[in-house]
């Protein structure tokens, strides 16, 4: 079941104590937090590297342009990824 | 098998500590803490690694693939070069955790730690209020810790509270969770004591009863649900009461390594005292890359080849990795046996006998031995 879409105007940001970094051993992105590491897939990396004050709507539009994809379809993917990360307390939605 | 890359380094930078918690995982034998490797000169003190040696370890760990470092001990604040080491770790792009009692942390030092780039502090608490907490710590520490928590918040450093749970404080879980909320921490570890080092020696005094354990589990589960949006609650199970072992370290030599104050490199911080027949390498003789990849100590229990039955044919062997090597050594006398906590272990009866004995003794309080600093005499609580 898909989560309720996150409103366009919400600004996601990394939660306190969470760092986004390139893992030099693999070249992939990771999230680092107390006693934990999450390896990110490409979608999550593309979304999280834009969580710097931009709104969900802006992030979706940019990704739609980069990937020449339909924004409506992307909205659901972005919402799912962000909701999952929020549940794991790795990002905050404000 | 080929060595995977490690993810996290535990840097135990000193065994000195102002607290005397009877569940400390540091070695009981002072001889292990002191160093056959004591340098003639150039060391920090008591054979501890020098600042430059720790910096080299940090750089070698980052080159091996390590992404996280925990500064621990003993009490890591006891080393004056802590800020310098944290700065080095941040320059190597490591995520830096400080695991501390908070004793010795004033305003200036908190700010210096933040400015050095410290990512997170795990502050230990012994209970939720000072009478019991100070009795457990063997020192007047609790009130100070409350002040330290406030300083950490004010400096904006992410804060976890670490509680070690045992027979004497397990009934206060709700109050510990309330303290976590009140102090505004993002995270709390409610870790049932694991029996190594001093805790192994003090098992009879520390093991909770089955009734206590059952009640605590319910409280932790309910608190997790209630605080899901606010606080990360990490509940560590009391493994003697489980039927399958913990996936210790996610496998020996798979993700973690520890360097102790005198430079021994350990697959697990408790291995030095628990597995006396394994020879561990020292950073003064070898680089970290060789020790991690090639040494006998890291390869002995790496993968599944070393496993005896019932592990060898067990469908769970890639899930729990046969449990904990140190626990196997301590309880079954042989590190290469199945963790005796496992219900399939031929040695499970010894754990059951221990639990039976404790649970039939009516919950009376027993004395414990306070943890001593290497080279010191017993501390009498209340004498200072």
Tab-separated table of N, CA and C in Angstrom, chain B residues 155-240:
chain	number	residue	atom	x	y	z
B	155	UNK	N	24.543	23.070	23.266
B	155	UNK	CA	25.547	23.159	22.202
B	155	UNK	C	25.010	22.617	20.878
B	156	UNK	N	23.849	21.979	20.934
B	156	UNK	CA	23.227	21.476	19.708
B	156	UNK	C	23.801	20.159	19.217
B	157	UNK	N	24.501	19.428	20.070
B	157	UNK	CA	25.040	18.121	19.655
B	157	UNK	C	23.959	17.060	19.871
B	158	UNK	N	23.711	16.210	18.850
B	158	UNK	CA	22.721	15.143	19.017
B	158	UNK	C	23.051	14.263	20.219
B	159	UNK	N	22.017	13.914	20.986
B	159	UNK	CA	22.227	13.229	22.261
B	159	UNK	C	21.463	11.906	22.332
B	160	UNK	N	22.192	10.857	22.697
B	160	UNK	CA	21.562	9.580	23.066
B	160	UNK	C	21.830	9.349	24.549
B	161	UNK	N	20.865	8.776	25.240
B	161	UNK	CA	21.132	8.300	26.598
B	161	UNK	C	21.342	6.795	26.536
B	162	UNK	N	22.351	6.326	27.247
B	162	UNK	CA	22.608	4.887	27.327
B	162	UNK	C	22.362	4.402	28.750
B	163	UNK	N	21.395	3.519	28.892
B	163	UNK	CA	21.163	2.877	30.188
B	163	UNK	C	21.551	1.408	30.076
B	164	UNK	N	22.367	0.930	30.996
B	164	UNK	CA	22.568	-0.515	31.102
B	164	UNK	C	21.563	-1.018	32.137
B	165	UNK	N	20.777	-2.013	31.724
B	165	UNK	CA	19.664	-2.505	32.529
B	165	UNK	C	20.068	-3.800	33.226
B	166	UNK	N	19.759	-3.890	34.497
B	166	UNK	CA	20.075	-5.104	35.255
B	166	UNK	C	19.098	-5.226	36.422
B	167	UNK	N	19.334	-6.230	37.215
B	167	UNK	CA	18.400	-6.571	38.278
B	167	UNK	C	18.019	-5.400	39.186
B	168	UNK	N	18.978	-4.535	39.490
B	168	UNK	CA	18.740	-3.475	40.443
B	168	UNK	C	17.993	-2.274	39.859
B	169	UNK	N	18.018	-2.106	38.511
B	169	UNK	CA	17.348	-0.913	37.964
B	169	UNK	C	16.280	-1.227	36.926
B	170	UNK	N	16.109	-2.496	36.571
B	170	UNK	CA	15.201	-2.848	35.465
B	170	UNK	C	13.757	-2.438	35.770
B	171	UNK	N	13.386	-2.405	37.041
B	171	UNK	CA	12.008	-2.033	37.373
B	171	UNK	C	11.755	-0.537	37.176
B	172	UNK	N	12.788	0.213	36.897
B	172	UNK	CA	12.626	1.657	36.715
B	172	UNK	C	12.650	2.072	35.241
B	173	UNK	N	12.391	1.126	34.356
B	173	UNK	CA	12.372	1.430	32.926
B	173	UNK	C	11.443	2.605	32.580
B	174	UNK	N	10.222	2.642	33.118
B	174	UNK	CA	9.339	3.770	32.758
B	174	UNK	C	9.956	5.121	33.144
B	175	UNK	N	10.601	5.157	34.309
B	175	UNK	CA	11.214	6.411	34.754
B	175	UNK	C	12.425	6.777	33.887
B	176	UNK	N	13.146	5.766	33.433
B	176	UNK	CA	14.303	6.038	32.556
B	176	UNK	C	13.818	6.631	31.232
B	177	UNK	N	12.722	6.089	30.730
B	177	UNK	CA	12.177	6.601	29.471
B	177	UNK	C	11.665	8.032	29.680
B	178	UNK	N	11.049	8.273	30.836
B	178	UNK	CA	10.569	9.629	31.140
B	178	UNK	C	11.743	10.603	31.233
B	179	UNK	N	12.847	10.164	31.803
B	179	UNK	CA	14.036	11.034	31.895
B	179	UNK	C	14.553	11.374	30.494
B	180	UNK	N	14.549	10.371	29.611
B	180	UNK	CA	14.987	10.601	28.230
B	180	UNK	C	14.140	11.692	27.577
B	181	UNK	N	12.817	11.604	27.784
B	181	UNK	CA	11.919	12.630	27.231
B	181	UNK	C	12.234	13.989	27.845
B	182	UNK	N	12.396	13.998	29.163
B	182	UNK	CA	12.585	15.266	29.866
B	182	UNK	C	13.888	15.942	29.440
B	183	UNK	N	14.918	15.149	29.135
B	183	UNK	CA	16.210	15.735	28.764
B	183	UNK	C	16.282	16.067	27.276
B	184	UNK	N	15.238	15.713	26.534
B	184	UNK	CA	15.191	16.071	25.112
B	184	UNK	C	16.175	15.311	24.247
B	185	UNK	N	16.513	14.073	24.637
B	185	UNK	CA	17.427	13.267	23.812
B	185	UNK	C	16.691	12.735	22.586
B	186	UNK	N	17.434	12.520	21.510
B	186	UNK	CA	16.820	11.983	20.284
B	186	UNK	C	16.714	10.472	20.330
B	187	UNK	N	17.501	9.856	21.229
B	187	UNK	CA	17.667	8.414	21.141
B	187	UNK	C	17.985	7.884	22.523
B	188	UNK	N	17.527	6.660	22.797
B	188	UNK	CA	17.886	6.038	24.066
B	188	UNK	C	18.194	4.562	23.836
B	189	UNK	N	19.279	4.112	24.431
B	189	UNK	CA	19.586	2.689	24.429
B	189	UNK	C	19.234	2.144	25.793
B	190	UNK	N	18.330	1.180	25.817
B	190	UNK	CA	17.984	0.473	27.047
B	190	UNK	C	18.566	-0.920	26.867
B	191	UNK	N	19.778	-1.083	27.334
B	191	UNK	CA	20.519	-2.292	27.009
B	191	UNK	C	20.595	-3.207	28.216
B	192	UNK	N	19.890	-4.323	28.133
B	192	UNK	CA	20.065	-5.322	29.179
B	192	UNK	C	21.534	-5.715	29.234
B	193	UNK	N	22.048	-5.821	30.441
B	193	UNK	CA	23.472	-6.095	30.623
B	193	UNK	C	23.862	-7.381	29.895
B	194	UNK	N	24.998	-7.340	29.215
B	194	UNK	CA	25.566	-8.525	28.576
B	194	UNK	C	26.756	-8.941	29.445
B	195	UNK	N	26.919	-10.236	29.612
B	195	UNK	CA	27.832	-10.703	30.656
B	195	UNK	C	29.251	-10.975	30.177
B	196	UNK	N	30.048	-9.910	30.214
B	196	UNK	CA	31.474	-9.957	29.889
B	196	UNK	C	32.199	-9.096	30.917
B	197	UNK	N	33.506	-9.277	31.025
B	197	UNK	CA	34.301	-8.415	31.905
B	197	UNK	C	33.752	-8.428	33.325
B	198	UNK	N	33.593	-7.221	33.889
B	198	UNK	CA	33.093	-7.110	35.258
B	198	UNK	C	31.678	-7.650	35.385
B	199	UNK	N	30.886	-7.485	34.357
B	199	UNK	CA	29.504	-7.966	34.416
B	199	UNK	C	29.458	-9.487	34.570
B	200	UNK	N	30.392	-10.183	33.922
B	200	UNK	CA	30.419	-11.644	34.052
B	200	UNK	C	30.730	-12.018	35.498
B	201	UNK	N	31.705	-11.312	36.051
B	201	UNK	CA	32.075	-11.574	37.440
B	201	UNK	C	30.903	-11.306	38.394
B	202	UNK	N	30.075	-10.317	38.048
B	202	UNK	CA	28.972	-9.905	38.923
B	202	UNK	C	27.611	-10.453	38.483
B	203	UNK	N	27.639	-11.529	37.717
B	203	UNK	CA	26.387	-12.050	37.158
B	203	UNK	C	25.283	-12.260	38.183
B	204	UNK	N	25.628	-12.870	39.313
B	204	UNK	CA	24.603	-13.237	40.297
B	204	UNK	C	23.881	-11.999	40.820
B	205	UNK	N	24.589	-10.880	40.907
B	205	UNK	CA	23.970	-9.653	41.408
B	205	UNK	C	23.217	-8.909	40.308
B	206	UNK	N	23.587	-9.145	39.060
B	206	UNK	CA	23.056	-8.322	37.960
B	206	UNK	C	21.931	-8.973	37.166
B	207	UNK	N	21.911	-10.303	37.115
B	207	UNK	CA	20.891	-10.981	36.308
B	207	UNK	C	19.494	-10.648	36.820
B	208	UNK	N	18.641	-10.121	35.964
B	208	UNK	CA	17.271	-9.882	36.406
B	208	UNK	C	16.489	-11.192	36.473
B	209	UNK	N	15.343	-11.155	37.155
B	209	UNK	CA	14.501	-12.353	37.202
B	209	UNK	C	13.664	-12.428	35.929
B	210	UNK	N	13.123	-13.608	35.670
B	210	UNK	CA	12.287	-13.780	34.482
B	210	UNK	C	11.076	-12.842	34.518
B	211	UNK	N	10.523	-12.681	35.683
B	211	UNK	CA	9.361	-11.802	35.837
B	211	UNK	C	9.737	-10.352	35.478
B	212	UNK	N	10.888	-9.915	35.968
B	212	UNK	CA	11.362	-8.562	35.642
B	212	UNK	C	11.563	-8.398	34.138
B	213	UNK	N	12.154	-9.415	33.530
B	213	UNK	CA	12.456	-9.349	32.101
B	213	UNK	C	11.171	-9.270	31.275
B	214	UNK	N	10.196	-10.080	31.654
B	214	UNK	CA	8.922	-10.082	30.916
B	214	UNK	C	8.234	-8.720	31.023
B	215	UNK	N	8.245	-8.167	32.217
B	215	UNK	CA	7.603	-6.866	32.421
B	215	UNK	C	8.326	-5.777	31.615
B	216	UNK	N	9.644	-5.818	31.649
B	216	UNK	CA	10.439	-4.795	30.951
B	216	UNK	C	10.195	-4.840	29.445
B	217	UNK	N	10.087	-6.042	28.909
B	217	UNK	CA	9.865	-6.179	27.469
B	217	UNK	C	8.567	-5.474	27.064
B	218	UNK	N	7.520	-5.697	27.864
B	218	UNK	CA	6.231	-5.065	27.577
B	218	UNK	C	6.318	-3.541	27.642
B	219	UNK	N	7.040	-3.055	28.641
B	219	UNK	CA	7.180	-1.604	28.810
B	219	UNK	C	7.946	-0.997	27.631
B	220	UNK	N	9.019	-1.663	27.227
B	220	UNK	CA	9.825	-1.148	26.108
B	220	UNK	C	9.018	-1.138	24.819
B	221	UNK	N	8.262	-2.198	24.581
B	221	UNK	CA	7.467	-2.281	23.356
B	221	UNK	C	6.410	-1.172	23.322
B	222	UNK	N	5.748	-0.964	24.446
B	222	UNK	CA	4.709	0.069	24.506
B	222	UNK	C	5.326	1.464	24.325
B	223	UNK	N	6.487	1.690	24.937
B	223	UNK	CA	7.130	3.010	24.821
B	223	UNK	C	7.580	3.272	23.386
B	224	UNK	N	8.061	2.233	22.731
B	224	UNK	CA	8.467	2.385	21.328
B	224	UNK	C	7.307	2.870	20.484
B	225	UNK	N	6.145	2.271	20.698
B	225	UNK	CA	4.958	2.653	19.918
B	225	UNK	C	4.527	4.072	20.277
B	226	UNK	N	4.521	4.368	21.572
B	226	UNK	CA	4.033	5.677	22.011
B	226	UNK	C	4.943	6.815	21.555
B	227	UNK	N	6.246	6.569	21.524
B	227	UNK	CA	7.198	7.649	21.234
B	227	UNK	C	7.775	7.571	19.819
B	228	UNK	N	7.134	6.729	18.974
B	228	UNK	CA	7.703	6.449	17.646
B	228	UNK	C	8.105	7.706	16.883
B	229	UNK	N	7.325	8.765	16.994
B	229	UNK	CA	7.600	9.958	16.198
B	229	UNK	C	8.680	10.828	16.829
B	230	UNK	N	9.023	10.527	18.061
B	230	UNK	CA	9.828	11.471	18.827
B	230	UNK	C	11.223	10.947	19.197
B	231	UNK	N	11.276	9.753	19.730
B	231	UNK	CA	12.541	9.209	20.247
B	231	UNK	C	12.774	7.827	19.666
B	232	UNK	N	14.029	7.593	19.281
B	232	UNK	CA	14.420	6.263	18.839
B	232	UNK	C	14.748	5.446	20.079
B	233	UNK	N	13.986	4.374	20.309
B	233	UNK	CA	14.257	3.513	21.467
B	233	UNK	C	14.912	2.229	20.980
B	234	UNK	N	16.097	1.982	21.473
B	234	UNK	CA	16.845	0.805	21.067
B	234	UNK	C	16.922	-0.116	22.281
B	235	UNK	N	16.190	-1.221	22.229
B	235	UNK	CA	16.110	-2.131	23.372
B	235	UNK	C	16.969	-3.358	23.110
B	236	UNK	N	17.977	-3.563	23.935
B	236	UNK	CA	18.855	-4.725	23.778
B	236	UNK	C	18.352	-5.842	24.697
B	237	UNK	N	18.063	-7.003	24.097
B	237	UNK	CA	17.462	-8.118	24.837
B	237	UNK	C	18.452	-8.745	25.824
B	238	UNK	N	17.912	-9.285	26.927
B	238	UNK	CA	18.768	-10.039	27.857
B	238	UNK	C	18.966	-11.441	27.287
B	239	UNK	N	20.116	-11.706	26.708
B	239	UNK	CA	20.215	-12.908	25.864
B	239	UNK	C	20.150	-14.226	26.635
B	240	UNK	N	20.488	-14.237	27.917
B	240	UNK	CA	20.352	-15.487	28.672
B	240	UNK	C	18.889	-15.968	28.666
